[in-house]
Amino acid sequence: MVLLYEHTRLLQSTHHSGVHAGFSPDSCMVTPVNGQHGTRVVPVLCRYLILLLAVVFWQPTYSWAQSYDTINVSNPFLHKTPVAVTEFKALTGKQAEKDIGENARQILNEGLVFTGYLKLVNPDAFLANPAQTGIQLGQVNFRDWTGIGAELLITGGVETEPGQVKLKLRLFDTFNTKLLKGKIYTGPPDQIRRMIHLFCAEVSYALTGKWGVFNSKLCFVSVVNGNKEIFISDFDGHNPRQVTHHKSISLSPAWSSDGQWLAYVSYARGKPDIYIKHLAENRGTVINREGMNISPVWMPGQQKLAAALSFSGNQQIYLLTRNGEIIKKVTNSWGINVSPRFSPDGKKIAFVSNRSGTPQIYIKDLGTGETGRVTFQGRYNTSPAWSPDGKKMAYVGIEKNKIDIYVINLDSGPGMPVQLTRDQKDNEDPSWSPDGNLIVFTSNREANTPALYVMTAAGTDQRRLMHMKGRQTQPGWSGPMVHAD
Amino acid sequence: MNKKLWINVVMAVFVAGLFLTASCAKKTVVSDASTIEDQAGAEAAAQAAAEAEAQRKAEAERIRQQELEAQKTSEQALEQARQQAAKIRFLHKNIHFAFDSSELSSEAKDLLKQKAQWLKQNPNVSVTIQGHCDERGTIEYNLALGERRANAVENYLQDLGIGAFRLDTVSYGEERPLDPGQTEAAYAKNRRAQFVLK
């Protein structure tokens, strides 16, 4: 039942995607193969659950001498699940099908590795070639795959018609000899990337119960001709698109929950003001009260924002409507109050304040009005980023002049921070993927130039997201998007 | 006898004297004409001399005026240069801050007193005070810190009697470093409040 509902959701997502990203409704056929899509396979899921529980309940033991823990060794990002992705079968034997299949397999491989919890089995080790012997259940000899350590197997088939490509993709659990997911995608050849990512989302859901990163997008700042402008891109940095042309300083982009709006800061009128912009339609608002209007963020599931405004003479955080009207003043302390971030349930706001003398992260409960301090180590802790499950907070700390990303548990009292980046120059601006598995951030580790990087939530697999001109900073990961682009 | 002789001598001298006088007088008459002639010449000469003198005086006056003018001009130029230098000093001498601080140091306050002086001497000038930070730390926090630096400067100038209507602030956070270097010296240079004429 659940899976059927999710199917409907995915279908909707492709319908809504329209011109930019999707298939036309008629050409989009997402159908289960062999009717076995509902099958759940206990060992793989159990294993994953155990690993997740291990992460959640793992209690670090520290000595006072070490102020930050290293990477948790029992996390799913160090014990990745091996998956074998076979050559795609050319279903009518055409060369075009082989070429498309190879391209699609490459995109699939990158997508699977991107999750952070899957690793590819080296094709050189393969004992069988389903592209010749058959890609369906009953044609696959699972012992060929368990024998080389592949716990999961993905087969693919390609069929081309004029202007259309049909991709048949199957995910198998090799140890339990089960088909976990079977999908057929049909669309124009330029949508192969999108089709593969839809399947990746299915794989993600089959394994973790979450749709993963594949329906999400990034926003970020990049320098164009010496000016900072706002960009958006796919989750993996592909298809970057410039969304502002202020030829000024534009900063701090933030997605609305539905992915249709961006809020950001720009000096287009000579001082920092907040711009609220609908991405598809030409409408929006500017919040340009006296003083600065900075660090906007959207309330989850609401058309409301929080931001830091200084019109009163003090820098305070306010709750605002989408039109910039003040609903409520959130902070009331002396000094700096900036960078509000809502908890995933929208009931709390984390923010940065120097009320204690140095910048530290605090959480205010909007219901009770109580404020608690989160960070106690170090003299400079900023950029709070709440994990999607609300249990952890990533942030930026400066220790001995080194700027790095840390994560701290919120549900088990004031915990010890875990350092995620280390000895790789400056690392800033953490933002979580919607499934909570990944963190995108800014680093100047290559050529001393800020660019966007991704790592797992445990700090492993740090890699550069994309290579584009200019300097990229302040990435923001959207939620899972129903309305793509 | 003796007395008679004395008188004769005196008389003789007297007569001789008369003679002399008579001849002199005759000469004088002759010389009168020439004196008249000389007089005319002298008058002409005197006139010429007077004219020359007047001319010389006029010339001197002209030169004096010129010199005065030149002096005035150079004084003006000097004054202008002085003012220009003061203006440049006002615009280019920045107020510096410690890391993560918007507090005015005693050096900063001294410099601001000079700036207040300049603002008083130039009552028609309005300025924008920009607050800047070094690149360390986060963009959003630095925007707030930059604003506090600009505000600290603005408040101090107001305390020194500069009208609020002449002062304006804007924070650029870490967006506009003076020195793009990543040294302590560059950071110190970039942590500043900077003045810009409106």
XYZ file of C-alpha atoms in Angstrom:
683
model
C 0.000 0.000 0.000
C 2.711 2.368 0.979
C 4.703 1.674 -2.125
C 1.656 2.148 -4.324
C 1.130 5.545 -2.791
C 4.725 6.438 -3.388
C 4.356 5.388 -6.994
C 1.567 7.855 -7.364
C 3.751 10.534 -5.890
C 6.519 9.866 -8.330
C 4.089 9.910 -11.212
C 2.869 13.264 -10.022
C 6.363 14.534 -9.831
C 6.960 13.719 -13.445
C 3.656 15.259 -14.458
C 4.428 18.512 -12.744
C 7.905 18.725 -14.073
C 6.580 19.956 -17.420
C 8.938 21.603 -19.844
C 12.010 21.783 -17.663
C 12.630 18.375 -16.321
C 10.196 15.775 -17.202
C 8.398 13.541 -19.539
C 5.107 14.640 -20.890
C 2.356 12.790 -19.013
C 1.587 10.671 -22.063
C 5.124 9.517 -22.574
C 5.704 8.724 -18.951
C 4.959 5.141 -18.189
C 6.250 3.957 -14.876
C 5.088 0.386 -14.467
C 6.165 -2.363 -12.136
C 7.749 -5.431 -13.690
C 6.541 -8.895 -12.661
C 4.324 -7.352 -10.020
C 6.924 -7.938 -7.351
C 7.604 -4.356 -6.446
C 6.008 -4.781 -3.041
C 8.421 -7.440 -1.878
C 10.608 -6.453 1.022
C 13.734 -8.341 1.766
C 14.504 -8.597 5.413
C 18.308 -9.002 5.656
C 19.285 -5.944 3.661
C 16.797 -3.719 5.413
C 17.607 -5.165 8.801
C 21.245 -4.602 8.260
C 20.586 -1.054 7.324
C 18.331 -0.510 10.293
C 20.938 -1.923 12.634
C 23.510 0.414 11.196
C 21.188 3.371 11.513
C 20.381 2.420 15.102
C 24.056 2.075 15.766
C 24.589 5.610 14.552
C 21.697 6.994 16.522
C 22.404 5.231 19.815
C 26.123 5.049 19.633
C 27.431 6.651 22.790
C 30.854 8.112 22.330
C 33.410 7.636 25.065
C 35.766 10.520 25.381
C 38.656 11.475 27.485
C 38.983 15.142 28.339
C 42.245 15.298 26.463
C 40.630 14.771 23.094
C 38.160 17.501 22.457
C 36.723 16.126 19.225
C 35.970 12.589 18.207
C 37.080 11.116 14.924
C 34.772 9.304 12.543
C 32.322 6.786 13.915
C 33.602 3.405 12.697
C 30.254 1.629 12.814
C 28.485 3.836 10.325
C 26.881 2.696 7.055
C 29.174 4.971 5.078
C 32.211 2.907 6.027
C 30.411 -0.417 5.500
C 28.858 0.270 2.163
C 26.582 -2.281 0.526
C 28.197 -3.746 -2.622
C 26.038 -3.500 -5.734
C 26.782 -4.996 -9.163
C 25.501 -3.005 -12.125
C 25.602 -5.065 -15.301
C 25.947 -4.031 -18.910
C 22.573 -2.922 -20.255
C 20.949 -5.227 -22.774
C 20.198 -3.851 -26.239
C 16.678 -5.260 -26.431
C 16.346 -5.105 -30.228
C 20.074 -5.407 -30.813
C 20.635 -1.890 -32.208
C 23.973 -0.132 -31.776
C 22.095 3.007 -30.605
C 20.637 0.938 -27.779
C 24.106 -0.205 -26.750
C 25.395 3.384 -26.744
C 22.437 4.690 -24.771
C 22.732 1.739 -22.407
C 26.372 2.533 -21.701
C 25.578 6.197 -21.057
C 22.648 5.278 -18.811
C 24.755 2.754 -16.868
C 27.382 5.429 -16.238
C 24.763 7.834 -14.863
C 23.337 5.008 -12.755
C 26.765 4.154 -11.328
C 27.415 7.764 -10.363
C 23.970 8.077 -8.807
C 24.385 4.930 -6.705
C 27.823 5.949 -5.454
C 26.505 9.442 -4.689
C 24.218 8.024 -1.980
C 27.263 7.375 0.202
C 26.060 3.923 1.383
C 26.461 1.879 -1.831
C 29.633 0.800 -3.546
C 30.071 -0.695 -7.009
C 31.460 -4.166 -7.528
C 34.267 -4.046 -10.100
C 32.850 -5.365 -13.421
C 36.131 -7.216 -14.035
C 35.062 -9.634 -11.311
C 31.696 -10.423 -12.920
C 31.141 -14.136 -13.681
C 28.066 -13.616 -15.852
C 26.755 -11.147 -18.390
C 22.969 -10.761 -18.117
C 23.038 -8.507 -21.201
C 23.451 -11.778 -23.090
C 21.872 -14.350 -20.832
C 18.842 -12.353 -19.722
C 18.050 -9.537 -17.320
C 14.882 -10.867 -15.710
C 14.214 -12.863 -12.587
C 14.576 -16.510 -13.569
C 17.297 -15.682 -16.072
C 19.725 -14.492 -13.413
C 21.859 -16.996 -11.532
C 22.197 -15.311 -8.144
C 25.130 -17.490 -7.102
C 27.177 -15.759 -9.797
C 26.640 -12.572 -7.823
C 26.749 -13.700 -4.221
C 29.952 -15.499 -5.162
C 31.677 -12.193 -5.910
C 30.226 -10.422 -2.882
C 27.500 -8.459 -4.623
C 24.567 -8.108 -2.229
C 22.554 -6.212 -4.760
C 22.304 -6.572 -8.528
C 20.926 -4.101 -11.032
C 20.199 -5.140 -14.602
C 19.083 -2.890 -17.415
C 17.603 -3.131 -20.863
C 17.261 -0.472 -23.576
C 14.789 -0.293 -26.403
C 14.743 2.633 -28.827
C 11.937 3.858 -31.040
C 12.079 7.063 -33.083
C 12.434 9.917 -30.565
C 11.794 7.616 -27.619
C 13.878 5.520 -25.307
C 12.540 2.755 -23.106
C 14.636 1.765 -20.092
C 13.827 -1.454 -18.210
C 15.578 -1.521 -14.853
C 15.569 -4.153 -12.112
C 17.020 -4.247 -8.623
C 17.654 -7.712 -7.124
C 18.586 -8.893 -3.656
C 21.092 -11.585 -4.568
C 21.222 -13.423 -1.209
C 17.455 -13.729 -1.043
C 17.067 -14.168 -4.803
C 14.320 -11.579 -4.922
C 13.343 -8.802 -7.271
C 13.140 -5.698 -5.069
C 12.099 -3.227 -7.706
C 11.333 -3.340 -11.413
C 10.570 -0.248 -13.477
C 10.119 0.709 -17.095
C 10.736 4.324 -18.057
C 9.861 5.793 -21.429
C 10.838 9.255 -22.606
C 12.851 11.294 -25.091
C 16.603 10.585 -25.226
C 17.497 13.864 -23.467
C 15.627 12.668 -20.379
C 17.755 9.572 -19.767
C 19.493 11.246 -16.833
C 16.162 12.045 -15.232
C 14.857 8.511 -15.834
C 17.924 6.946 -14.240
C 17.608 9.242 -11.232
C 13.965 8.280 -10.827
C 15.146 4.677 -10.644
C 17.879 5.652 -8.172
C 15.156 7.155 -5.997
C 13.334 3.803 -6.190
C 16.510 1.973 -5.179
C 16.955 4.394 -2.312
C 13.386 3.876 -1.159
C 13.633 0.074 -1.424
C 16.767 0.046 0.724
C 16.183 2.815 3.249
C 12.512 3.728 3.132
C 13.503 7.245 1.985
C 13.486 8.669 -1.511
C 16.977 10.009 -1.058
C 18.561 12.916 -2.799
C 17.474 12.226 -6.356
C 14.439 14.499 -6.390
C 16.234 17.367 -4.708
C 18.061 20.455 -5.894
C 20.793 22.777 -4.724
C 20.940 26.531 -4.550
C 24.235 28.343 -4.117
C 26.155 31.555 -4.745
C 28.660 31.835 -7.589
C 30.749 34.740 -8.821
C 29.926 36.024 -12.319
C 32.080 38.880 -13.649
C 33.072 39.844 -10.129
C 29.494 39.862 -8.852
C 27.877 37.296 -6.598
C 24.742 35.789 -8.143
C 22.346 33.030 -7.045
C 22.301 29.695 -8.909
C 20.300 26.492 -8.682
C 21.312 23.030 -9.929
C 20.402 19.355 -9.719
C 21.323 17.528 -6.483
C 24.665 16.479 -7.987
C 25.629 19.917 -9.335
C 24.504 19.136 -12.874
C 22.529 21.684 -14.898
C 23.527 24.839 -13.003
C 21.205 27.755 -13.806
C 21.706 31.398 -12.851
C 18.533 32.757 -11.235
C 19.603 36.315 -10.336
C 21.136 39.004 -12.529
C 21.480 41.829 -10.013
C 25.167 42.445 -10.892
C 25.706 43.139 -7.209
C 26.354 41.081 -4.084
C 23.739 38.362 -3.691
C 23.951 35.962 -0.741
C 22.330 33.336 1.492
C 19.863 31.586 -0.845
C 17.210 29.469 0.906
C 14.632 27.053 -0.560
C 11.005 27.053 0.455
C 9.765 23.570 1.435
C 7.860 23.154 -1.810
C 10.896 24.147 -3.854
C 8.984 26.862 -5.690
C 10.433 29.878 -3.889
C 13.879 31.157 -3.093
C 14.654 33.759 -0.467
C 18.050 35.443 -0.611
C 19.921 38.629 0.274
C 21.059 41.172 -2.305
C 22.744 44.588 -2.335
C 20.925 45.419 -5.581
C 19.529 48.564 -3.905
C 22.789 49.470 -2.182
C 22.352 47.674 1.124
C 21.491 44.150 2.240
C 17.800 43.463 1.616
C 15.873 40.193 1.454
C 14.432 39.149 -1.886
C 11.676 36.562 -2.025
C 11.341 35.155 -5.507
C 9.060 32.631 -7.146
C 11.297 30.552 -9.399
C 8.856 29.821 -12.203
C 6.693 32.949 -12.128
C 7.859 36.528 -12.187
C 6.688 37.566 -8.757
C 8.053 38.143 -5.305
C 8.745 40.655 -2.566
C 11.646 42.709 -1.292
C 12.079 43.229 2.442
C 14.062 46.465 2.626
C 13.544 47.875 6.074
C 16.081 50.312 7.442
C 19.374 48.716 8.391
C 20.096 45.196 7.264
C 17.717 42.484 6.251
C 19.707 39.238 6.171
C 19.845 35.451 6.604
C 16.340 34.463 5.465
C 15.088 30.901 5.961
C 11.701 29.265 5.304
C 9.547 27.622 7.914
C 9.078 23.938 6.985
C 5.808 23.391 5.138
C 4.778 27.044 5.524
C 4.836 30.217 3.492
C 6.565 31.960 6.386
C 10.161 32.920 7.001
C 12.575 33.812 9.739
C 15.294 36.405 9.179
C 17.613 38.803 10.999
C 16.553 42.469 10.732
C 18.211 45.491 12.339
C 15.655 48.279 11.806
C 15.152 48.554 15.577
C 18.833 49.371 16.044
C 19.530 45.856 17.306
C 20.018 42.759 15.208
C 17.093 40.541 16.083
C 15.420 37.511 14.533
C 11.835 37.882 13.404
C 9.145 35.584 12.099
C 7.785 36.995 8.842
C 5.062 36.371 6.311
C 6.072 35.747 2.723
C 5.278 39.403 2.066
C 7.706 40.543 4.734
C 5.190 41.504 7.422
C 6.373 40.810 10.939
C 4.480 38.051 12.711
C 6.632 37.948 15.830
C 9.979 38.943 17.281
C 11.910 35.784 18.135
C 15.031 37.060 19.920
C 15.355 39.896 22.376
C 18.952 39.898 23.524
C 21.728 42.441 23.281
C 24.263 41.918 20.492
C 24.208 39.934 17.308
C 21.392 37.508 16.502
C 21.624 35.975 13.009
C 21.315 32.812 10.890
C 17.980 31.405 12.088
C 17.281 27.764 11.093
C 14.000 25.996 11.814
C 13.878 22.535 13.317
C 12.339 20.087 10.801
C 9.041 20.181 12.723
C 9.056 23.989 12.614
C 8.650 24.271 16.396
C 12.129 25.537 17.236
C 14.627 27.959 15.787
C 18.387 27.544 16.021
C 20.381 30.748 15.604
C 23.748 32.375 16.209
C 24.187 34.956 18.951
C 27.167 36.618 20.604
C 25.183 37.333 23.794
C 27.793 35.399 25.775
C 30.653 37.403 24.270
C 31.507 35.042 21.412
C 29.347 33.702 18.582
C 27.601 30.513 19.725
C 24.587 28.504 18.600
C 21.328 28.647 20.559
C 17.926 27.038 20.135
C 14.703 28.815 20.964
C 11.524 26.830 21.462
C 8.809 28.873 19.747
C 6.121 27.259 21.923
C 7.614 27.674 25.383
C 9.810 30.651 24.549
C 12.779 28.972 26.237
C 16.270 29.420 24.821
C 19.121 26.955 25.317
C 22.726 27.079 24.262
C 23.970 24.279 21.975
C 27.709 24.880 21.557
C 30.111 25.277 24.455
C 33.461 24.292 22.967
C 35.491 26.907 21.150
C 35.117 30.646 20.798
C 33.441 30.749 17.413
C 30.534 28.518 16.393
C 28.178 29.573 13.604
C 26.130 28.317 10.594
C 23.744 25.904 12.329
C 22.208 23.232 10.071
C 19.560 20.924 11.500
C 19.593 17.304 10.269
C 16.287 16.324 8.604
C 15.429 13.995 11.519
C 15.968 16.876 13.939
C 18.398 14.869 16.061
C 21.689 16.408 15.032
C 23.085 19.784 14.167
C 25.980 20.475 11.839
C 27.755 23.792 12.266
C 30.984 25.668 11.604
C 33.600 26.096 14.303
C 36.883 27.969 14.333
C 39.599 26.228 16.339
C 43.176 27.495 16.265
C 42.386 29.612 13.204
C 41.081 26.553 11.341
C 37.540 26.685 10.060
C 35.846 23.265 10.035
C 32.486 21.569 10.089
C 31.319 19.793 13.239
C 28.200 17.870 14.143
C 26.610 17.584 17.570
C 23.801 15.390 18.912
C 20.766 17.287 20.136
C 18.623 14.481 21.553
C 21.045 13.166 24.150
C 21.732 16.302 26.137
C 24.699 18.535 25.459
C 26.895 16.068 23.601
C 30.459 16.259 22.422
C 30.924 17.661 18.955
C 32.302 15.394 16.231
C 34.629 17.019 13.748
C 33.710 16.162 10.137
C 36.371 18.077 8.182
C 40.011 18.303 9.147
C 43.286 19.608 7.691
C 41.653 20.530 4.398
C 41.781 24.322 4.579
C 38.546 26.164 5.386
C 35.224 24.305 5.360
C 31.974 26.185 5.816
C 28.231 26.454 5.083
C 26.983 22.901 5.837
C 23.561 21.900 4.506
C 21.957 18.435 4.828
C 20.525 16.343 2.010
C 16.802 15.701 2.467
C 17.458 12.051 3.446
C 20.019 13.099 6.043
C 22.764 10.929 4.530
C 24.869 13.696 2.985
C 26.113 17.187 3.759
C 26.990 19.725 1.081
C 29.500 22.412 2.084
C 31.984 25.025 0.869
C 35.719 24.368 0.902
C 38.737 26.198 -0.496
C 40.931 23.076 -0.315
C 41.689 23.153 -4.068
C 43.632 26.130 -5.463
C 42.540 28.183 -2.459
C 39.268 28.803 -4.307
C 35.900 28.191 -2.646
C 33.870 25.445 -4.350
C 31.069 23.057 -3.376
C 31.839 19.657 -1.834
C 29.788 16.747 -0.544
C 30.453 14.288 2.271
C 28.436 11.681 4.099
C 26.831 12.647 7.399
C 29.742 10.842 9.093
C 32.309 12.967 7.294
C 33.500 10.243 4.887
C 33.710 10.348 1.082
C 34.468 14.069 0.816
C 34.512 15.000 -2.856
C 34.037 17.997 -5.050
C 30.544 18.391 -6.458
C 31.220 20.126 -9.758
C 33.697 22.257 -11.620
C 32.306 25.572 -12.757
C 33.778 29.017 -13.296
C 33.942 31.508 -10.460
C 33.791 30.798 -6.751
C 30.890 28.874 -5.264
C 29.680 29.369 -1.695
C 26.652 29.028 0.606
C 25.022 25.862 -0.797
C 21.479 25.079 0.284
C 19.947 21.636 -0.230
C 16.252 21.611 -1.019
C 13.772 19.178 0.446
C 12.508 16.334 -1.734
C 10.733 18.104 -4.556
C 7.404 17.153 -5.953
C 7.544 20.053 -8.354
C 10.857 19.681 -10.105
C 12.263 23.049 -11.055
C 97.807 157.576 14.617
C 97.577 154.003 14.939
C 93.840 154.358 15.054
C 93.847 156.269 11.702
C 95.917 153.580 10.066
C 93.546 150.839 11.296
C 90.591 152.770 9.879
C 92.362 153.199 6.498
C 93.099 149.530 6.331
C 89.532 148.719 7.122
C 88.302 151.188 4.587
C 90.663 149.843 1.965
C 89.390 146.296 2.589
C 85.841 147.589 2.495
C 86.371 149.378 -0.818
C 88.074 146.376 -2.201
C 85.168 144.425 -0.945
C 82.777 146.732 -2.684
C 84.685 146.325 -5.846
C 84.413 142.633 -5.522
C 80.763 142.851 -4.735
C 80.145 145.119 -7.703
C 81.807 142.738 -10.049
C 79.866 139.897 -8.528
C 76.634 141.774 -8.896
C 77.355 142.449 -12.526
C 78.036 138.796 -13.057
C 74.800 137.892 -11.369
C 72.851 140.010 -13.793
C 74.501 138.246 -16.668
C 73.897 134.892 -15.120
C 70.170 135.624 -14.528
C 69.213 134.804 -18.108
C 70.983 131.558 -18.031
C 69.301 130.689 -14.744
C 65.902 131.217 -16.309
C 66.829 129.053 -19.182
C 68.103 126.357 -16.777
C 64.907 126.608 -14.788
C 62.796 125.582 -17.793
C 65.052 122.636 -18.439
C 64.998 121.612 -14.820
C 61.246 121.816 -14.761
C 61.050 119.600 -17.799
C 63.537 117.255 -16.241
C 61.666 117.274 -12.987
C 58.462 116.553 -14.792
C 60.112 113.732 -16.652
C 61.613 112.514 -13.447
C 58.250 112.711 -11.729
C 56.690 110.845 -14.571
C 59.424 108.274 -14.447
C 58.980 108.037 -10.742
C 55.262 107.645 -11.118
C 55.839 105.016 -13.733
C 58.341 103.281 -11.541
C 55.938 103.469 -8.669
C 53.128 102.133 -10.824
C 55.399 99.389 -12.008
C 56.422 98.647 -8.476
C 52.804 98.677 -7.438
C 51.960 96.414 -10.328
C 54.723 94.041 -9.348
C 53.683 94.264 -5.752
C 50.114 93.542 -6.758
C 51.312 90.713 -8.921
C 53.384 89.349 -6.125
C 50.466 89.728 -3.799
C 48.294 87.993 -6.319
C 50.834 85.232 -6.734
C 51.151 84.896 -3.026
C 47.406 84.817 -2.658
C 47.151 82.210 -5.387
C 49.854 80.119 -3.877
C 48.263 80.540 -0.496
C 44.979 79.449 -1.991
C 46.659 76.558 -3.709
C 48.343 75.706 -0.469
C 45.063 75.925 1.332
C 43.417 73.848 -1.336
C 46.174 71.298 -1.179
C 45.885 71.301 2.564
C 42.149 70.757 2.337
C 42.579 68.083 -0.281
C 45.102 66.341 1.917
C 42.719 66.589 4.845
C 39.954 65.134 2.719
C 42.148 62.307 1.508
C 43.202 61.642 5.075
C 39.562 61.639 6.098
C 38.580 59.187 3.373
C 41.579 56.894 3.427
C 42.497 56.575 7.067
C 40.316 53.698 8.211
C 39.154 52.816 11.682
C 40.491 49.375 12.610
C 39.056 46.709 14.885
C 40.166 43.568 16.688
C 38.927 40.147 15.538
C 35.228 39.582 16.282
C 34.996 43.021 17.905
C 33.150 46.251 17.209
C 34.762 48.101 20.107
C 36.564 51.395 19.367
C 40.198 51.395 20.498
C 41.811 54.609 21.816
C 43.606 54.987 18.453
C 40.267 54.615 16.724
C 38.754 57.295 18.964
C 41.653 59.702 18.299
C 41.235 59.199 14.590
C 37.500 59.727 14.873
C 38.094 63.029 16.699
C 40.151 64.173 13.704
C 37.410 63.015 11.404
C 34.804 64.874 13.448
C 36.972 68.004 13.150
C 37.032 67.635 9.413
C 33.298 67.090 9.280
C 32.811 70.290 11.287
C 35.053 72.200 8.863
C 33.075 70.798 5.964
C 29.506 71.216 7.133
C 27.979 70.494 3.728
C 29.450 67.006 3.517
C 27.450 63.868 4.307
C 29.124 60.486 4.583
C 28.358 56.793 4.510
C 30.238 54.691 7.047
C 30.956 51.211 5.706
C 31.566 48.346 8.130
C 33.898 45.569 6.947
C 35.279 42.289 8.312
C 38.104 39.933 7.508
C 37.279 36.743 5.634
C 37.386 34.457 8.642
C 34.065 33.454 10.082
C 30.726 33.102 8.368
C 29.246 35.478 5.842
C 26.036 36.107 7.794
C 27.692 36.690 11.159
C 30.202 39.001 9.497
C 27.384 41.045 7.950
C 26.061 41.619 11.449
C 29.530 42.332 12.846
C 30.224 44.830 10.043
C 27.022 46.650 10.868
C 27.987 46.878 14.533
C 31.365 48.353 13.553
C 29.743 50.980 11.346
C 27.220 51.757 14.083
C 29.937 52.120 16.725
C 31.672 54.713 14.526
C 28.432 56.519 13.757
C 27.462 56.723 17.422
C 30.862 58.068 18.430
C 30.739 60.782 15.765
C 27.269 61.750 16.939
C 28.609 62.003 20.479
C 31.242 64.389 19.084
C 28.492 66.611 17.740
C 28.095 65.499 14.146
C 24.443 65.607 13.104
C 22.837 62.224 12.579
C 21.377 63.425 9.262
C 24.910 63.662 7.831
C 25.787 60.063 8.731
C 24.673 56.818 7.160
C 25.885 53.221 7.603
C 26.089 50.061 5.508
C 27.707 46.718 6.304
C 29.602 44.771 3.673
C 30.642 41.950 6.001
C 33.527 40.093 4.379
C 32.462 40.935 0.822
C 34.835 43.831 0.083
C 38.331 43.150 1.462
C 40.999 45.820 0.873
C 43.699 43.162 0.823
C 42.779 39.727 -0.568
C 45.725 38.112 1.221
C 45.319 35.486 3.925
C 47.862 36.891 6.346
C 47.291 38.418 9.753
C 48.352 41.781 8.273
C 45.757 41.512 5.506
C 43.052 40.505 7.981
C 43.901 43.478 10.216
C 43.662 45.830 7.225
C 40.285 44.414 6.239
C 38.663 44.707 9.690
C 37.672 48.327 9.268
C 35.148 51.113 9.128
C 35.610 53.145 5.960
C 34.220 56.568 5.009
C 32.636 57.345 1.649
C 31.181 60.735 0.625
C 27.507 60.723 -0.219
